[in-house]
């Protein structure tokens, strides 16, 4: 039978592995470290861009709502002297459709990157529904 090597004792571990200045920890100190400055800067830049895109897209949506208000108020107005030639309707529709497409394509970029697909789906469905509602209201008014 072969002989088994003698069992090592803790005082022999120091000779083999060297002295330890501190006790072993469950989690290394790197787990609690702050993110790298580059990652923090990247996050701040991404957040600033998302805020800027949200402001631009929200402003376009507000402008679109004002144009739609002008179009529908011109279409449903009972006083023919307010818009006798219907320029509010004509130019309003010409401005409202591209503007709605702009906010529908810009606003999803204000969402977090992993939600862009859902944001685009919601945005484009909203675009179709709201434009259909506006054109239905124009046809009901007799102006469309």
Short mmCIF file of C-alpha atoms in Angstrom, two decimals:
data_model
loop_
_atom_site.label_atom_id
_atom_site.label_comp_id
_atom_site.label_asym_id
_atom_site.label_seq_id
_atom_site.Cartn_x
_atom_site.Cartn_y
_atom_site.Cartn_z
CA UNK A 1 0.00 0.00 0.00
CA UNK A 2 1.09 3.47 -0.79
CA UNK A 3 1.69 5.92 1.92
CA UNK A 4 -0.54 8.97 2.11
CA UNK A 5 1.14 12.31 2.54
CA UNK A 6 0.77 13.81 5.97
CA UNK A 7 -2.10 16.22 6.50
CA UNK A 8 -1.23 19.90 6.37
CA UNK A 9 -1.91 21.99 9.41
CA UNK A 10 -2.94 25.67 9.35
CA UNK A 11 0.49 26.87 10.43
CA UNK A 12 1.90 25.17 7.32
CA UNK A 13 -0.53 27.08 5.05
CA UNK A 14 1.36 30.27 5.78
CA UNK A 15 4.53 28.69 4.48
CA UNK A 16 2.82 27.54 1.29
CA UNK A 17 0.44 30.41 0.48
CA UNK A 18 2.03 33.32 2.30
CA UNK A 19 0.64 35.49 5.08
CA UNK A 20 -2.72 37.22 4.61
CA UNK A 21 -3.07 40.81 5.68
CA UNK A 22 -6.86 40.48 6.07
CA UNK A 23 -9.42 37.79 6.54
CA UNK A 24 -11.13 36.46 3.41
CA UNK A 25 -14.43 38.17 2.59
CA UNK A 26 -17.62 36.78 1.16
CA UNK A 27 -17.69 39.42 -1.58
CA UNK A 28 -14.59 41.03 -3.00
CA UNK A 29 -14.23 44.79 -2.52
CA UNK A 30 -14.68 45.29 -6.29
CA UNK A 31 -18.34 44.32 -5.90
CA UNK A 32 -18.96 47.48 -3.89
CA UNK A 33 -16.86 49.76 -6.05
CA UNK A 34 -18.39 52.72 -7.84
CA UNK A 35 -18.83 52.45 -11.61
CA UNK A 36 -15.97 53.64 -13.73
CA UNK A 37 -15.98 57.36 -14.53
CA UNK A 38 -16.36 56.55 -18.24
CA UNK A 39 -19.52 54.52 -17.57
CA UNK A 40 -20.94 57.27 -15.37
CA UNK A 41 -20.19 59.88 -18.04
CA UNK A 42 -21.76 57.68 -20.72
CA UNK A 43 -24.90 57.25 -18.60
CA UNK A 44 -25.14 60.99 -17.98
CA UNK A 45 -24.70 61.74 -21.69
CA UNK A 46 -27.34 59.17 -22.61
CA UNK A 47 -29.73 60.62 -20.05
CA UNK A 48 -29.15 64.16 -21.34
CA UNK A 49 -29.80 63.05 -24.93
CA UNK A 50 -32.97 61.23 -23.87
CA UNK A 51 -34.21 64.35 -22.06
CA UNK A 52 -33.43 66.52 -25.09
CA UNK A 53 -35.25 64.11 -27.41
CA UNK A 54 -38.21 64.03 -25.02
CA UNK A 55 -38.40 67.83 -25.00
CA UNK A 56 -38.17 68.04 -28.81
CA UNK A 57 -40.74 65.27 -29.33
CA UNK A 58 -43.06 66.67 -26.66
CA UNK A 59 -42.82 70.13 -28.20
CA UNK A 60 -43.70 68.67 -31.60
CA UNK A 61 -46.67 66.85 -30.06
CA UNK A 62 -47.90 70.08 -28.42
CA UNK A 63 -47.48 71.97 -31.71
CA UNK A 64 -49.37 69.19 -33.49
CA UNK A 65 -52.21 69.46 -30.95
CA UNK A 66 -52.41 73.23 -31.54
CA UNK A 67 -52.53 72.74 -35.33
CA UNK A 68 -55.25 70.10 -34.95
CA UNK A 69 -57.17 72.51 -32.71
CA UNK A 70 -56.97 75.18 -35.43
CA UNK A 71 -58.10 72.68 -38.08
CA UNK A 72 -61.04 71.37 -36.08
CA UNK A 73 -62.10 74.79 -34.81
CA UNK A 74 -62.06 76.03 -38.40
CA UNK A 75 -64.06 73.01 -39.55
CA UNK A 76 -66.71 73.19 -36.80
CA UNK A 77 -67.00 76.98 -36.58
CA UNK A 78 -70.50 78.27 -37.39
CA UNK A 79 -69.31 81.77 -38.26
CA UNK A 80 -68.25 81.75 -41.94
CA UNK A 81 -66.29 84.97 -41.49
CA UNK A 82 -63.62 83.41 -39.27
CA UNK A 83 -62.09 81.22 -42.03
CA UNK A 84 -63.97 81.95 -45.26
CA UNK A 85 -61.57 80.18 -47.62
CA UNK A 86 -60.70 77.21 -45.42
CA UNK A 87 -56.99 77.95 -45.25
CA UNK A 88 -56.92 76.78 -41.64
CA UNK A 89 -58.11 73.37 -42.73
CA UNK A 90 -55.91 73.07 -45.82
CA UNK A 91 -52.63 74.26 -44.33
CA UNK A 92 -53.44 72.70 -40.98
CA UNK A 93 -53.74 69.24 -42.51
CA UNK A 94 -50.58 69.81 -44.55
CA UNK A 95 -48.70 70.72 -41.37
CA UNK A 96 -50.36 68.26 -38.97
CA UNK A 97 -49.62 65.04 -40.84
CA UNK A 98 -45.81 65.46 -41.16
CA UNK A 99 -45.65 66.91 -37.66
CA UNK A 100 -47.47 63.89 -36.25
CA UNK A 101 -45.08 61.61 -38.10
CA UNK A 102 -42.15 63.56 -36.64
CA UNK A 103 -43.25 63.24 -33.01
CA UNK A 104 -44.23 59.61 -33.52
CA UNK A 105 -40.74 58.78 -34.76
CA UNK A 106 -38.82 60.97 -32.28
CA UNK A 107 -40.59 60.34 -28.96
CA UNK A 108 -39.71 56.62 -28.69
CA UNK A 109 -36.03 57.56 -28.44
CA UNK A 110 -36.79 59.20 -25.09
CA UNK A 111 -37.53 55.75 -23.69
CA UNK A 112 -34.77 53.49 -22.37
CA UNK A 113 -32.98 51.60 -25.11
CA UNK A 114 -34.41 48.20 -24.16
CA UNK A 115 -37.95 49.59 -24.52
CA UNK A 116 -37.56 51.20 -27.95
CA UNK A 117 -39.51 48.46 -29.73
CA UNK A 118 -42.52 48.81 -27.46
CA UNK A 119 -42.27 52.60 -27.56
CA UNK A 120 -42.24 52.60 -31.37
CA UNK A 121 -45.24 50.27 -31.48
CA UNK A 122 -47.22 52.45 -29.08
CA UNK A 123 -46.15 55.64 -30.82
CA UNK A 124 -47.04 54.48 -34.33
CA UNK A 125 -50.38 53.03 -33.21
CA UNK A 126 -51.13 56.35 -31.52
CA UNK A 127 -50.16 58.18 -34.72
CA UNK A 128 -52.55 56.11 -36.82
CA UNK A 129 -55.39 56.32 -34.30
CA UNK A 130 -55.14 60.08 -33.72
CA UNK A 131 -54.82 60.94 -37.41
CA UNK A 132 -57.77 58.68 -38.21
CA UNK A 133 -59.77 60.41 -35.48
CA UNK A 134 -58.88 63.87 -36.84
CA UNK A 135 -59.81 62.91 -40.41
CA UNK A 136 -63.04 61.30 -39.19
CA UNK A 137 -63.89 64.54 -37.35
CA UNK A 138 -63.16 66.51 -40.52
CA UNK A 139 -65.43 64.27 -42.57
CA UNK A 140 -68.20 64.56 -39.96
CA UNK A 141 -67.93 68.35 -40.08
CA UNK A 142 -68.40 68.32 -43.84
CA UNK A 143 -65.02 69.96 -44.45
CA UNK A 144 -63.16 66.81 -45.48
#
